[in-house]
C-alpha cells in the first residue's frame, strides 16, 4: 500500500492512500496538533468529500480499532499450525487495577503462562514490552497463550 505524504504549507501534513474504489482516505495533522480524518473525491484527490475532526484520544482509539485486529490476525495465521496456541486482544480499562502500573506488576506469565507480545496505544505498536512498561487506560494488549491462560489473563486485568 502506497501512502502519500503531502506537505500543506501553513497547515501541516496530509498522509493518504488510494482505496480499491479510487477514493483516497487520509489524515491531516495540523501544525497546532489538530487531527482530521479525510475522504477525498475519486476524481480529485484535493477535493474533500468528508472530513471528521478527531481529538488525540479519538485518533488513538481509531488506530487501535484498526491496528490491533490486523496484528492479531497476523499472529493467528503464524500460529495456525500450532494447536492450542491462541492470540487475543485484552484491554486495560479505566477501572483496571493495572491502569498506571507496570507489566511486571501483573506477574502475567507466572500466573497464566501467557505472553504479552505487544501493546497498542494511540495507534502505535509497542512490541515485546519489558517488565517496566507502564500500562495506561485505553491500551490494547496482544496476548498469546492457551485458551485457559487467555481467560485467566482477562480476569487478572479486570479484577487484579
XYZ file of N, CA, C and O in Angstrom:
640
model
N 0.853 -1.168 0.000
C 0.000 0.000 0.000
C 0.901 1.234 0.000
O 1.782 1.353 0.848
N 0.673 2.127 -0.930
C 1.476 3.329 -1.056
C 0.799 4.489 -0.324
O -0.287 4.922 -0.711
N 1.438 4.987 0.735
C 0.931 6.133 1.476
C 1.666 7.365 0.973
O 2.896 7.417 0.990
N 0.901 8.332 0.506
C 1.497 9.569 0.007
C 1.501 10.604 1.125
O 0.524 10.751 1.856
N 2.609 11.315 1.230
C 2.769 12.369 2.225
C 2.846 13.690 1.472
O 3.707 13.873 0.605
N 1.917 14.606 1.802
C 1.855 15.884 1.112
C 1.964 17.019 2.119
O 1.082 17.177 2.974
N 3.045 17.815 2.054
C 3.121 18.991 2.928
C 2.027 19.985 2.558
O 1.759 20.210 1.378
N 1.396 20.551 3.551
C 0.370 21.569 3.347
C 0.898 22.857 3.983
O 0.750 23.062 5.195
N 1.546 23.703 3.196
C 2.199 24.893 3.752
C 1.253 25.722 4.616
O 0.124 26.018 4.224
N 1.725 26.034 5.818
C 0.946 26.831 6.755
C -0.117 26.048 7.499
O -0.758 26.574 8.411
N -0.336 24.795 7.111
C -1.394 23.984 7.732
C -0.800 22.792 8.470
O -1.050 22.585 9.646
N -0.042 21.967 7.753
C 0.514 20.750 8.351
C 0.885 19.753 7.282
O 1.462 20.111 6.257
N 0.494 18.487 7.483
C 0.843 17.413 6.555
C -0.377 16.525 6.329
O -1.115 16.215 7.265
N -0.565 16.135 5.057
C -1.617 15.168 4.726
C -0.933 13.865 4.349
O -0.001 13.837 3.548
N -1.432 12.760 4.933
C -0.970 11.423 4.577
C -2.203 10.656 4.140
O -3.178 10.577 4.898
N -2.160 10.104 2.935
C -3.332 9.385 2.446
C -2.939 8.276 1.491
O -1.786 8.159 1.089
N -3.923 7.444 1.166
C -3.713 6.336 0.230
C -4.986 6.141 -0.572
O -6.080 6.544 -0.151
N -4.832 5.522 -1.735
C -5.970 5.249 -2.614
C -6.574 3.900 -2.253
O -5.859 2.916 -2.086
N -7.905 3.869 -2.133
C -8.602 2.609 -1.901
C -8.847 1.927 -3.246
O -8.629 2.520 -4.312
N -9.315 0.706 -3.195
C -9.606 -0.050 -4.414
C -10.630 0.682 -5.283
O -10.586 0.614 -6.504
N -11.558 1.414 -4.650
C -12.593 2.130 -5.403
C -12.086 3.423 -6.015
O -12.805 4.068 -6.777
N -10.855 3.820 -5.678
C -10.302 5.054 -6.238
C -10.381 6.238 -5.306
O -9.758 7.268 -5.552
N -11.172 6.134 -4.258
C -11.223 7.214 -3.264
C -9.936 7.227 -2.470
O -9.232 6.220 -2.366
N -9.633 8.367 -1.885
C -8.444 8.496 -1.050
C -8.897 8.710 0.381
O -9.788 9.503 0.654
N -8.269 7.979 1.300
C -8.530 8.124 2.730
C -7.236 8.598 3.361
O -6.154 8.077 3.045
N -7.362 9.568 4.241
C -6.137 10.076 4.838
C -6.349 10.798 6.143
O -7.466 10.892 6.661
N -5.236 11.315 6.624
C -5.212 12.063 7.872
C -4.442 13.345 7.621
O -3.364 13.327 7.018
N -5.016 14.456 8.078
C -4.313 15.728 8.062
C -3.914 16.018 9.501
O -4.768 16.093 10.390
N -2.613 16.135 9.712
C -2.096 16.514 11.026
C -1.686 17.971 10.911
O -0.752 18.312 10.171
N -2.412 18.814 11.631
C -2.170 20.252 11.534
C -1.028 20.669 12.452
O -0.713 19.980 13.419
N -0.422 21.790 12.135
C 0.719 22.287 12.915
C 0.356 22.513 14.377
O 1.191 22.365 15.254
N -0.895 22.841 14.654
C -1.313 23.085 16.038
C -1.698 21.801 16.774
O -2.183 21.843 17.899
N -1.484 20.634 16.115
C -1.756 19.355 16.758
C -3.131 18.780 16.451
O -3.408 17.641 16.804
N -4.002 19.536 15.813
C -5.319 19.009 15.459
C -5.179 17.918 14.405
O -4.288 17.955 13.565
N -6.088 16.952 14.468
C -6.060 15.807 13.562
C -7.408 15.718 12.866
O -8.456 15.867 13.492
N -7.358 15.443 11.564
C -8.578 15.365 10.783
C -8.534 14.131 9.891
O -7.560 13.911 9.171
N -9.558 13.306 9.968
C -9.714 12.162 9.080
C -10.428 12.666 7.838
O -11.458 13.344 7.949
N -9.895 12.365 6.648
C -10.495 12.890 5.417
C -10.754 11.773 4.410
O -10.064 10.759 4.399
N -11.758 11.991 3.591
C -12.043 11.141 2.435
C -12.132 12.082 1.245
O -12.911 13.041 1.261
N -11.305 11.820 0.233
C -11.273 12.682 -0.942
C -12.117 12.093 -2.065
O -12.363 10.898 -2.102
N -12.511 12.956 -2.986
C -13.244 12.502 -4.163
C -12.324 11.662 -5.028
O -11.124 11.900 -5.104
N -12.895 10.676 -5.705
C -12.071 9.779 -6.524
C -11.475 10.494 -7.734
O -10.373 10.181 -8.158
N -12.185 11.477 -8.275
C -11.688 12.157 -9.467
C -10.807 13.367 -9.152
O -10.169 13.920 -10.033
N -10.766 13.777 -7.861
C -9.942 14.925 -7.476
C -9.445 14.731 -6.040
O -10.163 15.018 -5.084
N -8.211 14.238 -5.874
C -7.705 13.953 -4.532
C -7.584 15.188 -3.637
O -7.491 15.076 -2.433
N -7.606 16.374 -4.241
C -7.530 17.599 -3.440
C -8.903 18.080 -2.983
O -8.992 18.998 -2.177
N -9.965 17.487 -3.512
C -11.324 17.865 -3.125
C -11.816 16.915 -2.045
O -11.922 15.714 -2.265
N -12.120 17.469 -0.901
C -12.518 16.655 0.250
C -14.009 16.329 0.177
O -14.844 17.219 0.079
N -14.317 15.052 0.211
C -15.699 14.589 0.210
C -16.262 14.597 1.627
O -17.410 14.940 1.856
N -15.433 14.225 2.600
C -15.850 14.207 4.001
C -14.642 14.490 4.883
O -13.513 14.126 4.553
N -14.898 15.146 5.996
C -13.841 15.490 6.939
C -14.382 15.313 8.352
O -15.502 15.725 8.646
N -13.584 14.690 9.196
C -14.010 14.437 10.562
C -12.878 14.814 11.520
O -11.843 14.139 11.550
N -13.044 15.914 12.281
C -12.003 16.264 13.242
C -11.975 15.253 14.386
O -13.019 14.789 14.848
N -10.764 14.876 14.819
C -10.596 13.910 15.894
C -9.672 14.476 16.961
O -8.687 15.135 16.636
N -9.989 14.195 18.215
C -9.059 14.525 19.284
C -7.925 13.499 19.244
O -8.038 12.459 18.580
N -6.853 13.773 19.963
C -5.753 12.818 20.015
C -6.242 11.488 20.582
O -5.862 10.416 20.103
N -7.101 11.545 21.594
C -7.638 10.323 22.193
C -8.497 9.546 21.192
O -8.390 8.325 21.095
N -9.330 10.268 20.428
C -10.183 9.614 19.437
C -9.354 8.997 18.314
O -9.644 7.883 17.872
N -8.326 9.705 17.866
C -7.493 9.143 16.791
C -6.732 7.923 17.288
O -6.559 6.957 16.547
N -6.305 7.940 18.555
C -5.647 6.767 19.129
C -6.588 5.583 19.219
O -6.205 4.446 18.916
N -7.832 5.844 19.627
C -8.821 4.767 19.719
C -9.098 4.177 18.334
O -9.179 2.961 18.173
N -9.232 5.046 17.331
C -9.474 4.567 15.970
C -8.292 3.748 15.468
O -8.472 2.673 14.880
N -7.091 4.208 15.727
C -5.905 3.466 15.310
C -5.856 2.097 15.979
O -5.514 1.096 15.350
N -6.208 2.050 17.261
C -6.243 0.760 17.953
C -7.295 -0.158 17.353
O -7.063 -1.352 17.193
N -8.455 0.405 17.013
C -9.511 -0.413 16.413
C -9.064 -0.998 15.085
O -9.389 -2.136 14.749
N -8.307 -0.237 14.327
C -7.866 -0.703 13.014
C -6.590 -1.537 13.086
O -6.435 -2.494 12.340
N -5.677 -1.192 13.982
C -4.377 -1.841 14.021
C -4.329 -3.144 14.781
O -3.709 -4.105 14.338
N -4.951 -3.199 15.930
C -4.877 -4.399 16.762
C -5.472 -5.630 16.069
O -4.849 -6.684 16.088
N -6.639 -5.540 15.441
C -7.169 -6.731 14.775
C -6.242 -7.249 13.672
O -6.113 -8.449 13.481
N -5.575 -6.338 12.965
C -4.658 -6.747 11.912
C -3.475 -7.498 12.508
O -3.048 -8.528 11.998
N -2.951 -7.001 13.619
C -1.828 -7.664 14.284
C -2.250 -9.035 14.806
O -1.534 -10.019 14.644
N -3.424 -9.107 15.419
C -3.921 -10.379 15.944
C -4.143 -11.370 14.806
O -3.773 -12.545 14.914
N -4.690 -10.911 13.688
C -4.912 -11.806 12.539
C -3.582 -12.347 12.017
O -3.471 -13.534 11.687
N -2.578 -11.502 11.973
C -1.259 -11.944 11.511
C -0.685 -12.990 12.461
O -0.160 -14.015 12.028
N -0.797 -12.749 13.762
C -0.288 -13.718 14.727
C -1.068 -15.026 14.680
O -0.489 -16.103 14.779
N -2.390 -14.931 14.522
C -3.204 -16.148 14.401
C -2.775 -16.968 13.196
O -2.701 -18.199 13.262
N -2.484 -16.307 12.098
C -2.041 -17.009 10.892
C -0.706 -17.700 11.149
O -0.504 -18.840 10.751
N 0.201 -17.006 11.836
C 1.509 -17.590 12.115
C 1.414 -18.778 13.074
O 2.224 -19.688 13.022
N 0.392 -18.784 13.956
C 0.228 -19.851 14.944
C -0.770 -20.918 14.502
O -1.087 -21.821 15.256
N -1.244 -20.799 13.266
C -2.297 -21.692 12.774
C -1.936 -23.163 12.912
O -2.764 -23.990 13.246
N -0.698 -23.505 12.686
C -0.297 -24.908 12.726
C 0.238 -25.331 14.096
O 0.808 -26.405 14.227
N 0.045 -24.477 15.087
C 0.458 -24.807 16.461
C -0.798 -24.995 17.297
O -1.352 -24.040 17.825
N -1.280 -26.223 17.436
C -2.520 -26.458 18.174
C -2.401 -25.999 19.617
O -1.383 -26.192 20.270
N -3.462 -25.355 20.087
C -3.509 -24.920 21.476
C -2.956 -23.532 21.721
O -3.058 -23.008 22.820
N -2.368 -22.904 20.684
C -1.839 -21.544 20.825
C -2.844 -20.581 20.212
O -3.236 -20.725 19.053
N -3.264 -19.588 20.996
C -4.249 -18.606 20.555
C -3.724 -17.195 20.807
O -2.870 -16.993 21.672
N -4.277 -16.249 20.072
C -3.929 -14.843 20.235
C -5.202 -14.067 20.498
O -6.232 -14.326 19.878
N -5.127 -13.115 21.417
C -6.308 -12.348 21.791
C -5.903 -10.927 22.144
O -4.785 -10.684 22.582
N -6.845 -9.993 21.965
C -6.663 -8.612 22.405
C -7.331 -8.456 23.763
O -8.489 -8.831 23.925
N -6.627 -7.873 24.697
C -7.192 -7.617 26.021
C -6.985 -6.146 26.367
O -5.864 -5.648 26.277
N -8.046 -5.449 26.778
C -7.911 -4.018 27.060
C -7.482 -3.734 28.503
O -7.723 -4.532 29.407
N -6.857 -2.592 28.679
C -6.659 -2.013 30.011
C -7.743 -0.950 30.136
O -7.685 0.089 29.483
N -8.770 -1.236 30.930
C -9.879 -0.293 31.081
C -9.540 0.741 32.151
O -8.574 0.591 32.906
N -10.349 1.789 32.216
C -10.111 2.850 33.204
C -10.192 2.329 34.627
O -9.532 2.848 35.513
N -10.995 1.312 34.856
C -11.134 0.792 36.218
C -10.259 -0.441 36.461
O -10.402 -1.106 37.478
N -9.344 -0.725 35.531
C -8.437 -1.859 35.717
C -7.472 -1.561 36.856
O -6.957 -0.448 36.963
N -7.204 -2.549 37.697
C -6.224 -2.328 38.768
C -4.809 -2.115 38.217
O -3.918 -1.711 38.961
N -4.605 -2.329 36.906
C -3.275 -2.162 36.318
C -3.131 -0.886 35.507
O -2.076 -0.646 34.920
N -4.168 -0.033 35.491
C -4.053 1.291 34.876
C -3.040 2.086 35.701
O -3.222 2.292 36.896
N -1.928 2.479 35.071
C -0.891 3.214 35.781
C 0.142 2.328 36.464
O 0.981 2.815 37.214
N 0.083 1.033 36.203
C 1.051 0.089 36.782
C 1.821 -0.603 35.663
O 1.457 -0.512 34.502
N 2.860 -1.306 36.033
C 3.734 -1.911 35.023
C 3.304 -3.325 34.650
O 2.573 -3.986 35.400
N 3.830 -3.772 33.514
C 3.622 -5.152 33.079
C 4.115 -6.118 34.150
O 3.458 -7.106 34.467
N 5.264 -5.822 34.743
C 5.818 -6.682 35.787
C 4.879 -6.837 36.971
O 4.833 -7.898 37.605
N 4.115 -5.779 37.280
C 3.168 -5.837 38.395
C 2.082 -6.886 38.180
O 1.497 -7.395 39.132
N 1.799 -7.222 36.929
C 0.743 -8.204 36.655
C 1.195 -9.625 36.959
O 0.359 -10.487 37.203
N 2.510 -9.874 36.898
C 3.059 -11.238 37.020
C 2.316 -12.177 36.067
O 2.067 -13.345 36.373
N 1.966 -11.638 34.896
C 1.103 -12.349 33.951
C 1.670 -13.699 33.522
O 0.960 -14.705 33.542
N 2.920 -13.742 33.132
C 3.480 -15.002 32.636
C 3.519 -16.042 33.756
O 3.186 -17.209 33.549
N 3.913 -15.640 34.957
C 3.987 -16.562 36.092
C 2.602 -17.082 36.463
O 2.425 -18.272 36.738
N 1.607 -16.185 36.433
C 0.259 -16.545 36.876
C -0.550 -17.307 35.837
O -1.447 -18.074 36.188
N -0.269 -17.081 34.531
C -1.138 -17.645 33.488
C -0.389 -18.396 32.386
O -1.033 -19.037 31.554
N 0.910 -18.271 32.323
C 1.750 -18.825 31.252
C 1.491 -18.189 29.892
O 1.891 -18.728 28.870
N 0.814 -17.020 29.842
C 0.626 -16.317 28.575
C 1.716 -15.260 28.423
O 2.358 -14.864 29.397
N 1.911 -14.830 27.199
C 2.881 -13.785 26.897
C 2.181 -12.581 26.311
O 1.343 -12.711 25.408
N 2.523 -11.407 26.814
C 2.047 -10.152 26.228
C 3.086 -9.771 25.189
O 4.214 -9.404 25.524
N 2.720 -9.915 23.904
C 3.692 -9.739 22.832
C 3.723 -8.325 22.266
O 4.687 -7.942 21.607
N 2.673 -7.539 22.527
C 2.642 -6.164 22.041
C 1.574 -5.391 22.799
O 0.637 -5.976 23.352
N 1.733 -4.084 22.802
C 0.726 -3.185 23.361
C 0.422 -2.142 22.291
O 1.332 -1.540 21.720
N -0.869 -1.970 21.996
C -1.319 -0.931 21.068
C -1.750 0.260 21.912
O -2.595 0.119 22.793
N -1.146 1.425 21.622
C -1.505 2.644 22.350
C -1.513 3.803 21.374
O -0.520 4.083 20.729
N -2.667 4.449 21.289
C -2.801 5.644 20.453
C -2.251 5.418 19.046
O -1.558 6.260 18.495
N -2.539 4.262 18.489
C -2.132 3.974 17.125
C -0.704 3.506 16.966
O -0.276 3.227 15.862
N 0.015 3.397 18.037
C 1.398 2.940 17.994
C 1.493 1.527 18.540
O 0.859 1.211 19.547
N 2.280 0.700 17.899
C 2.523 -0.648 18.389
C 3.805 -0.624 19.212
O 4.830 -0.124 18.759
N 3.726 -1.144 20.412
C 4.894 -1.293 21.285
C 5.170 -2.797 21.383
O 4.571 -3.477 22.212
N 6.041 -3.313 20.512
C 6.295 -4.760 20.513
C 7.169 -5.175 21.682
O 7.980 -4.384 22.185
N 6.982 -6.394 22.127
C 7.804 -7.002 23.183
C 8.009 -6.073 24.377
O 9.141 -5.723 24.714
N 6.913 -5.675 25.038
C 7.076 -4.756 26.171
C 7.874 -5.414 27.303
O 7.741 -6.604 27.559
N 8.703 -4.618 27.946
C 9.531 -5.102 29.048
C 8.748 -5.026 30.358
O 7.706 -4.363 30.417
N 9.229 -5.669 31.422
C 8.500 -5.650 32.700
C 8.245 -4.253 33.250
O 7.280 -4.045 33.977
N 9.051 -3.254 32.867
C 8.838 -1.895 33.372
C 7.902 -1.066 32.487
O 7.670 0.108 32.751
N 7.302 -1.699 31.448
C 6.356 -0.987 30.580
C 5.139 -0.582 31.404
O 4.508 -1.410 32.053
N 4.802 0.705 31.393
C 3.704 1.242 32.197
C 2.409 1.220 31.384
O 2.321 1.830 30.319
N 1.404 0.513 31.892
C 0.100 0.451 31.237
C -0.690 1.712 31.534
O -0.557 2.316 32.596
N -1.565 2.050 30.600
C -2.488 3.155 30.796
C -3.847 2.773 30.214
O -3.924 1.959 29.283
N -4.910 3.330 30.786
C -6.259 3.030 30.294
C -6.329 3.296 28.796
O -5.806 4.294 28.306
N -6.961 2.392 28.067
C -7.073 2.502 26.623
C -6.083 1.624 25.878
O -6.233 1.412 24.682
N -5.062 1.126 26.578
C -4.115 0.212 25.936
C -4.845 -1.062 25.527
O -5.744 -1.521 26.236
N -4.434 -1.626 24.392
C -4.899 -2.946 23.974
C -3.688 -3.854 23.975
O -2.705 -3.590 23.283
N -3.736 -4.907 24.775
C -2.635 -5.842 24.869
C -2.873 -6.979 23.882
O -3.989 -7.488 23.773
N -1.837 -7.365 23.178
C -1.908 -8.523 22.291
C -1.221 -9.653 23.052
O -0.035 -9.577 23.370
N -2.029 -10.673 23.380
C -1.595 -11.723 24.295
C -1.654 -13.071 23.572
O -2.609 -13.351 22.842
N -0.627 -13.908 23.783
C -0.553 -15.222 23.157
C -0.457 -16.281 24.244
O 0.317 -16.128 25.203
N -1.259 -17.356 24.107
C -1.208 -18.455 25.056
C -2.330 -19.441 24.817
O -2.984 -19.418 23.779
N -2.566 -20.283 25.802
C -3.664 -21.248 25.710
C -4.989 -20.537 25.968
O -5.021 -19.434 26.525
N -6.073 -21.180 25.596
C -7.398 -20.597 25.841
C -7.610 -20.328 27.322
O -8.111 -19.265 27.707
N -7.203 -21.295 28.164
C -7.365 -21.135 29.611
C -6.511 -19.983 30.126
O -6.944 -19.199 30.961
N -5.289 -19.890 29.627
C -4.399 -18.811 30.040
C -4.927 -17.449 29.646
O -4.870 -16.493 30.422
N -5.472 -17.346 28.437
C -6.027 -16.076 27.965
C -7.241 -15.675 28.790
O -7.418 -14.492 29.116
N -8.058 -16.642 29.154
C -9.222 -16.377 30.001
C -8.775 -15.865 31.366
O -9.322 -14.903 31.889
N -7.768 -16.499 31.944
C -7.229 -16.062 33.238
C -6.614 -14.679 33.133
O -6.781 -13.846 34.033
N -5.917 -14.404 32.045
C -5.283 -13.090 31.862
C -6.343 -11.989 31.802
O -6.157 -10.919 32.403
N -7.447 -12.245 31.112
C -8.521 -11.254 31.030
C -9.079 -10.951 32.424
O -9.329 -9.788 32.762
N -9.254 -11.985 33.245
C -9.760 -11.797 34.613
C -8.776 -10.997 35.443
O -9.166 -10.124 36.220
N -7.488 -11.296 35.314
C -6.472 -10.589 36.078
C -6.473 -9.099 35.712
O -6.419 -8.238 36.603
N -6.522 -8.788 34.419
C -6.502 -7.396 34.003
C -7.743 -6.642 34.455
O -7.694 -5.440 34.686
N -8.830 -7.353 34.601
C -10.084 -6.714 35.012
C -10.195 -6.590 36.531
O -10.636 -5.570 37.043
N -9.782 -7.633 37.252
C -10.027 -7.685 38.695
C -8.777 -7.673 39.567
O -8.881 -7.541 40.772
N -7.634 -7.941 38.973
C -6.398 -7.965 39.767
C -5.946 -9.348 40.110
O -6.507 -10.342 39.865
